[in-house]
XYZ file of C-alpha atoms in Angstrom:
439
model
C -0.095 0.040 -0.063
C 2.883 2.341 0.929
C 4.542 1.672 -2.398
C 1.241 2.403 -4.274
C 0.955 5.702 -2.662
C 4.445 6.573 -3.215
C 4.160 5.771 -6.937
C 0.897 7.907 -7.321
C 2.618 10.820 -5.516
C 5.569 10.596 -7.939
C 3.240 10.567 -10.812
C 1.281 13.601 -9.652
C 4.552 15.519 -9.000
C 6.039 14.481 -12.392
C 3.187 13.880 -14.792
C 5.296 14.195 -17.912
C 6.761 10.791 -17.020
C 3.447 9.088 -17.519
C 1.585 10.809 -20.288
C 1.573 9.712 -23.155
C 4.181 7.523 -24.851
C 5.539 8.120 -28.465
C 5.844 5.693 -31.142
C 9.328 4.463 -31.713
C 11.029 6.972 -33.903
C 14.273 9.007 -33.922
C 12.509 12.089 -35.114
C 11.251 14.440 -32.379
C 9.256 17.372 -33.804
C 9.538 20.945 -32.338
C 5.836 21.644 -33.251
C 2.765 20.007 -34.628
C -0.126 21.305 -36.748
C -3.814 20.676 -37.293
C -6.326 22.217 -39.644
C -9.387 23.918 -38.253
C -12.455 25.081 -40.183
C -15.729 26.836 -39.315
C -19.016 24.814 -39.824
C -21.323 27.439 -41.491
C -24.478 25.913 -39.863
C -23.524 25.426 -36.326
C -20.777 28.191 -36.275
C -18.520 25.716 -34.535
C -14.757 25.308 -35.223
C -14.002 21.835 -36.285
C -10.702 19.959 -36.487
C -9.662 16.668 -37.791
C -7.585 14.148 -35.855
C -6.406 10.617 -36.880
C -6.984 8.113 -34.201
C -7.244 4.288 -33.555
C -5.689 1.337 -35.162
C -6.154 1.211 -38.111
C -6.197 5.041 -38.158
C -9.586 6.782 -38.707
C -10.032 10.542 -39.328
C -12.096 11.830 -36.486
C -13.889 15.186 -36.644
C -13.877 17.094 -33.319
C -15.370 20.451 -32.250
C -12.609 22.667 -30.815
C -13.385 23.491 -27.239
C -10.675 25.871 -26.133
C -11.479 25.594 -22.354
C -12.428 21.780 -22.582
C -10.810 19.559 -19.979
C -9.871 16.807 -22.421
C -10.642 15.134 -25.617
C -13.839 13.079 -25.680
C -15.359 10.970 -28.496
C -18.364 8.742 -29.191
C -17.285 5.145 -28.371
C -20.783 3.742 -28.670
C -21.117 3.665 -32.498
C -18.429 2.351 -34.677
C -15.424 2.709 -32.441
C -13.174 -0.225 -33.606
C -9.534 -0.187 -32.622
C -7.015 -2.911 -31.821
C -4.914 -0.368 -29.842
C -7.644 0.924 -27.472
C -6.868 0.411 -23.880
C -9.165 1.403 -20.959
C -7.593 3.213 -17.951
C -7.738 1.066 -14.844
C -9.001 2.233 -11.525
C -6.363 3.741 -9.146
C -3.829 3.966 -11.938
C -1.516 6.998 -12.564
C -3.499 7.966 -15.632
C -6.650 7.712 -13.664
C -5.204 10.296 -11.172
C -4.059 12.595 -14.003
C -7.660 12.562 -15.359
C -8.865 13.662 -11.903
C -11.261 10.745 -11.941
C -13.479 10.443 -8.822
C -15.271 7.266 -9.627
C -14.579 3.684 -10.723
C -16.701 1.404 -12.873
C -16.514 -1.970 -11.238
C -18.882 -3.769 -13.614
C -20.064 -2.656 -17.075
C -22.926 -4.858 -18.317
C -22.807 -4.219 -22.172
C -19.117 -4.741 -22.455
C -16.337 -5.355 -22.939
C -15.791 -2.745 -25.669
C -14.321 0.693 -25.891
C -16.331 2.855 -23.408
C -17.509 -0.129 -21.407
C -15.083 -2.193 -19.423
C -14.819 -3.423 -15.878
C -12.535 -1.885 -13.231
C -12.058 1.351 -15.219
C -12.005 4.962 -14.115
C -14.583 7.424 -15.395
C -14.850 11.110 -15.747
C -17.716 13.453 -16.800
C -17.147 14.769 -20.370
C -18.776 18.147 -20.921
C -20.689 19.024 -23.974
C -20.190 22.756 -23.654
C -22.329 23.475 -26.755
C -25.536 22.144 -24.921
C -24.174 22.654 -21.322
C -24.588 18.949 -20.504
C -22.361 16.333 -18.948
C -22.361 12.518 -18.870
C -20.281 9.788 -17.415
C -17.671 8.291 -19.626
C -14.876 5.776 -19.417
C -11.328 6.943 -19.541
C -9.401 5.325 -22.357
C -6.115 5.435 -24.299
C -5.445 5.094 -27.931
C -3.092 5.958 -30.835
C -3.324 9.424 -32.266
C -1.394 10.544 -35.406
C -0.657 14.174 -36.314
C 1.648 16.192 -38.591
C 4.649 17.815 -37.488
C 5.555 21.347 -38.762
C 8.484 23.686 -39.120
C 6.069 26.581 -38.717
C 5.744 27.057 -42.543
C 4.413 23.712 -43.818
C 3.193 20.305 -42.412
C 6.044 17.815 -42.176
C 6.492 14.196 -41.076
C 3.560 12.423 -39.462
C 4.259 11.357 -36.001
C 2.211 9.304 -33.458
C 1.373 9.300 -29.777
C 0.575 5.591 -28.785
C -1.419 6.166 -25.592
C -3.338 9.516 -25.771
C -5.753 9.742 -22.818
C -9.195 10.644 -23.703
C -12.816 10.034 -22.592
C -15.673 8.033 -24.060
C -19.231 9.198 -24.554
C -22.528 7.762 -25.884
C -23.919 8.655 -29.295
C -26.750 10.797 -27.917
C -24.179 13.057 -26.229
C -23.295 14.475 -29.691
C -26.440 16.325 -29.760
C -25.942 19.970 -30.649
C -22.517 19.407 -32.265
C -21.779 20.169 -35.940
C -22.930 17.479 -38.504
C -20.405 14.604 -38.782
C -18.505 15.573 -35.502
C -17.677 12.765 -33.252
C -16.814 14.611 -30.019
C -14.740 17.556 -28.769
C -11.111 18.429 -28.557
C -10.402 19.951 -25.195
C -7.577 22.505 -25.076
C -8.090 23.738 -21.511
C -5.778 24.065 -18.520
C -5.630 20.437 -17.406
C -2.891 17.759 -17.540
C -4.748 15.635 -20.130
C -5.947 18.371 -22.453
C -4.690 17.768 -26.005
C -2.038 20.604 -25.923
C -0.669 19.223 -22.486
C -0.362 15.670 -23.673
C 1.212 16.505 -26.959
C 3.772 18.879 -25.431
C 4.481 16.127 -22.845
C 4.819 13.362 -25.378
C 7.275 15.259 -27.643
C 9.005 17.451 -24.949
C 8.438 20.717 -26.810
C 7.359 24.086 -25.354
C 3.991 24.057 -23.485
C 2.507 26.426 -25.870
C -0.118 26.298 -28.580
C -1.747 28.801 -30.880
C -5.014 29.073 -32.787
C -5.804 31.043 -35.875
C -9.456 30.679 -36.836
C -11.095 31.566 -40.233
C -14.698 32.485 -40.948
C -17.160 30.269 -42.690
C -17.500 32.862 -45.404
C -13.877 32.283 -46.425
C -14.448 28.476 -46.842
C -10.868 27.939 -45.953
C -8.804 26.228 -43.307
C -7.546 28.011 -40.281
C -4.692 26.465 -38.247
C -3.783 25.167 -34.875
C -0.103 24.951 -33.810
C 1.104 22.890 -30.915
C 4.596 24.254 -29.765
C 6.388 27.506 -30.200
C 6.677 29.580 -33.372
C 7.444 30.601 -35.993
C 3.824 30.605 -37.205
C 4.237 31.441 -40.894
C 1.366 32.504 -43.040
C 1.529 33.401 -46.743
C 3.188 35.433 -48.143
C 5.966 34.302 -45.710
C 4.860 36.335 -42.703
C 5.711 35.085 -39.230
C 2.631 36.062 -37.394
C 4.194 35.333 -34.003
C 6.289 38.623 -34.498
C 3.044 40.654 -33.994
C 2.067 39.214 -30.642
C 1.297 41.398 -27.666
C 1.282 39.718 -24.305
C -1.003 39.592 -21.305
C -1.247 37.309 -18.217
C -3.586 34.378 -18.237
C -5.577 34.531 -15.001
C -6.357 31.288 -13.173
C -9.934 31.156 -12.051
C -9.643 29.064 -8.799
C -13.168 27.682 -9.023
C -14.200 25.295 -11.889
C -16.850 26.629 -14.248
C -17.488 22.982 -15.551
C -19.779 20.414 -14.032
C -20.263 20.153 -10.226
C -18.160 17.094 -10.545
C -15.068 19.322 -10.376
C -16.319 21.551 -7.505
C -13.500 23.020 -5.548
C -10.977 22.620 -8.392
C -9.555 25.352 -10.712
C -11.274 26.213 -13.987
C -9.855 24.849 -17.224
C -10.931 27.949 -18.979
C -8.524 30.744 -20.102
C -9.251 34.011 -18.415
C -7.659 37.420 -19.136
C -7.664 40.675 -17.074
C -9.849 43.098 -18.913
C -9.794 46.360 -16.756
C -12.008 48.507 -19.013
C -13.530 48.952 -22.500
C -12.986 51.907 -24.840
C -14.837 52.674 -28.062
C -13.196 55.120 -30.301
C -10.860 55.962 -27.524
C -13.720 56.824 -25.052
C -14.228 54.791 -21.910
C -17.409 52.820 -21.598
C -19.048 53.457 -18.181
C -18.974 49.992 -16.431
C -19.340 48.476 -13.038
C -15.706 47.340 -13.110
C -16.169 45.024 -10.178
C -17.775 42.677 -12.686
C -14.515 42.413 -14.534
C -12.741 40.833 -11.673
C -12.964 37.187 -10.751
C -14.603 36.464 -7.463
C -11.997 34.073 -5.886
C -14.567 32.319 -3.771
C -17.492 31.877 -6.198
C -15.446 31.982 -9.445
C -17.831 34.359 -10.959
C -17.121 37.380 -13.130
C -14.066 38.081 -15.170
C -13.398 37.615 -18.911
C -12.618 34.341 -20.619
C -11.944 33.320 -24.174
C -14.181 30.556 -25.971
C -14.385 28.844 -29.188
C -17.702 27.435 -28.313
C -19.663 30.654 -28.051
C -20.051 31.995 -31.617
C -20.093 35.586 -30.500
C -18.961 37.646 -27.593
C -21.430 37.475 -24.659
C -21.612 40.155 -22.051
C -23.352 40.629 -18.741
C -26.473 42.848 -19.354
C -25.276 46.081 -17.720
C -21.848 45.834 -19.603
C -23.705 44.950 -22.865
C -26.025 47.848 -22.612
C -23.288 50.311 -21.898
C -21.147 49.011 -24.800
C -24.246 49.171 -27.170
C -25.077 52.620 -26.045
C -21.592 54.047 -26.500
C -21.184 52.265 -29.820
C -24.457 53.657 -31.193
C -23.487 57.084 -30.144
C -20.115 56.876 -31.948
C -21.806 55.607 -35.033
C -24.605 58.202 -34.916
C -24.324 59.098 -38.639
C -25.392 55.553 -39.655
C -29.201 54.813 -39.436
C -30.203 52.095 -36.943
C -32.560 49.478 -38.168
C -34.669 46.690 -36.387
C -32.635 44.360 -34.356
C -31.915 40.823 -35.798
C -31.585 38.125 -33.177
C -29.419 37.418 -31.323
C -27.968 40.876 -31.812
C -29.257 44.154 -30.179
C -27.878 46.871 -32.348
C -28.185 46.718 -36.160
C -27.607 49.299 -38.772
C -28.320 50.046 -42.454
C -25.040 49.022 -44.007
C -25.669 50.433 -47.485
C -23.333 53.385 -47.052
C -20.878 51.999 -44.508
C -18.269 50.912 -47.051
C -15.310 48.686 -46.351
C -11.569 48.861 -45.460
C -8.734 46.354 -45.170
C -9.903 45.461 -41.648
C -13.645 45.442 -42.408
C -16.356 47.969 -42.151
C -15.086 51.499 -40.967
C -16.868 51.479 -37.574
C -15.716 52.628 -34.130
C -12.812 50.501 -32.953
C -13.392 48.567 -29.625
C -10.486 48.317 -27.198
C -10.389 45.703 -24.343
C -7.985 47.382 -22.159
C -5.725 44.966 -20.228
C -3.032 45.236 -17.598
C -2.260 48.810 -18.535
C -3.519 51.656 -20.635
C -0.942 50.801 -23.156
C -1.934 47.159 -23.703
C -5.290 46.699 -25.426
C -6.849 44.048 -27.610
C -8.334 46.201 -30.509
C -11.383 44.835 -32.308
C -11.821 46.260 -35.856
C -14.911 46.125 -37.992
C -14.198 42.675 -39.428
C -14.518 41.250 -35.964
C -17.227 43.390 -34.537
C -19.796 43.775 -37.403
C -21.802 40.812 -38.643
C -23.624 41.048 -42.127
C -27.026 39.567 -41.411
C -28.670 40.772 -44.581
C -27.589 42.441 -47.811
C -28.137 45.815 -46.368
C -28.039 45.185 -42.539
C -25.049 44.824 -40.287
C -25.217 44.128 -36.588
C -22.794 44.653 -33.681
C -21.755 40.964 -32.953
C -22.107 41.051 -29.149
C -24.907 39.179 -27.263
C -26.728 39.975 -24.080
C -25.712 37.345 -21.609
C -28.433 38.296 -18.851
C -27.973 39.366 -15.413
C -25.674 37.495 -13.012
C -24.032 35.244 -15.521
C -21.274 33.008 -14.228
C -18.687 34.826 -16.405
C -19.133 38.590 -17.200
C -17.532 38.574 -20.564
C -17.012 35.639 -22.855
C -15.010 36.446 -25.917
C -16.548 34.379 -28.711
C -15.336 32.894 -31.888
C -16.295 35.598 -34.296
C -14.129 38.194 -32.374
C -11.136 35.648 -32.627
C -11.240 35.147 -36.359
C -8.115 36.153 -38.319
C -6.368 36.943 -34.997
C -3.468 34.729 -33.936
C -3.761 33.737 -30.228
C -0.794 31.969 -28.438
C -1.443 30.289 -25.100
C 1.718 29.778 -23.088
C 0.964 27.235 -20.360
C 4.307 27.322 -18.762
C 4.364 31.038 -18.080
C 0.535 31.506 -18.025
C 0.575 34.146 -20.753
C -1.543 34.999 -23.720
C -0.093 36.425 -26.895
C -2.596 38.037 -29.231
C -2.005 39.835 -32.599
C -5.272 41.698 -33.085
C -6.576 41.417 -36.688
C -4.099 39.947 -39.093
C -6.009 41.650 -41.879
C -4.073 44.736 -40.807
C -0.915 42.705 -41.606
C -2.097 41.844 -45.143
C -2.582 38.187 -44.251
C -5.281 35.840 -42.795
C -5.557 32.765 -40.774
C -6.576 30.906 -44.045
C -2.977 31.593 -45.322
C -1.070 28.646 -43.721
C 0.396 26.551 -46.485
C -0.888 22.967 -45.847
C 1.183 21.596 -48.583
C 3.511 19.024 -46.936
C 7.193 19.404 -47.142
C 7.724 15.787 -45.769
C 10.773 16.643 -43.726
């Protein structure tokens, strides 16, 4: 018993020794790359991962704050390399499992085995959770030099969770689960950096559905090169990532830190003018875990607590007073006649919105391409949504506001790098060259 406790303590202190193992190869990549595209119907960002033996392409909705990868194991999961994670194992501890399935009556099969640990996968699109077996399987992914995809590499025992088919409700068509990129030891970025011993960093660069093109996810440090030969990592401005000490996921993780990525927005300016806000809402309540600002790839648009939302709308409308307002189009509350608005390199020439961060000199600037949504041929709306009174998080920066912005998440230093709009730099997130150089 003492030996078991000592082993688990060792594994908890040195998690990289136990997750996950590489396939036997002398090649060790410095970074990895995945494509990501926007589903026009659901407005979700979808990536493709090759998993199982034999390898099968698996479509997953990208969940930036998700705790881990989960997939449907109920329908058609066939793999000779699948291994259930046993109760009281080191992998079980890494997954923060609090329950053990002693007997599964419809097994054995992937997702239903005796003496296995289980977790609660979150479908963050529908805000539901279910119990799922923790398993391990092969994952194959392309390496990159930052400019092109290179050699394919494999992780033999990537930890993930199983779900049932009905749990896929609300996800984009053809999607088989969610890829969790959150602040946990078994999120996809954490496991890949551990497996290949590269920097604990990842970057996302999302495209719009209108572009019908692939965006890109990088695992590891830059360069992050976009055509025509532009290293977008050179444009990054940095701000601390703030740990929310209280989980915003299911009650299963009560008392544990949130896996979401929070940043310290101190104020909001529109056209350089401060928006009158109750700034206490911008801070995280360290006891309840409420308030603050987080980044999400699941919310299609930025969501704001009602009083913040109304203040932003009022200030924006005042600054755009020369453009006629028209009837609102759900889910938006401020819409305008776009006939005479025009266009610039960074979208419609509307008031710039600044999320002011750790100082007045550090702001995330939102231009028209990320603030205005074309809902009809002659109608544009401000792409922010009313989140109601007393939401758990005061501001959730949604996917539309992230498009054509490079975001780098540095897990080791707890720091976010953001570029603001790459359109200003004469490139886009659709400009990664996915032509393989096979090196």
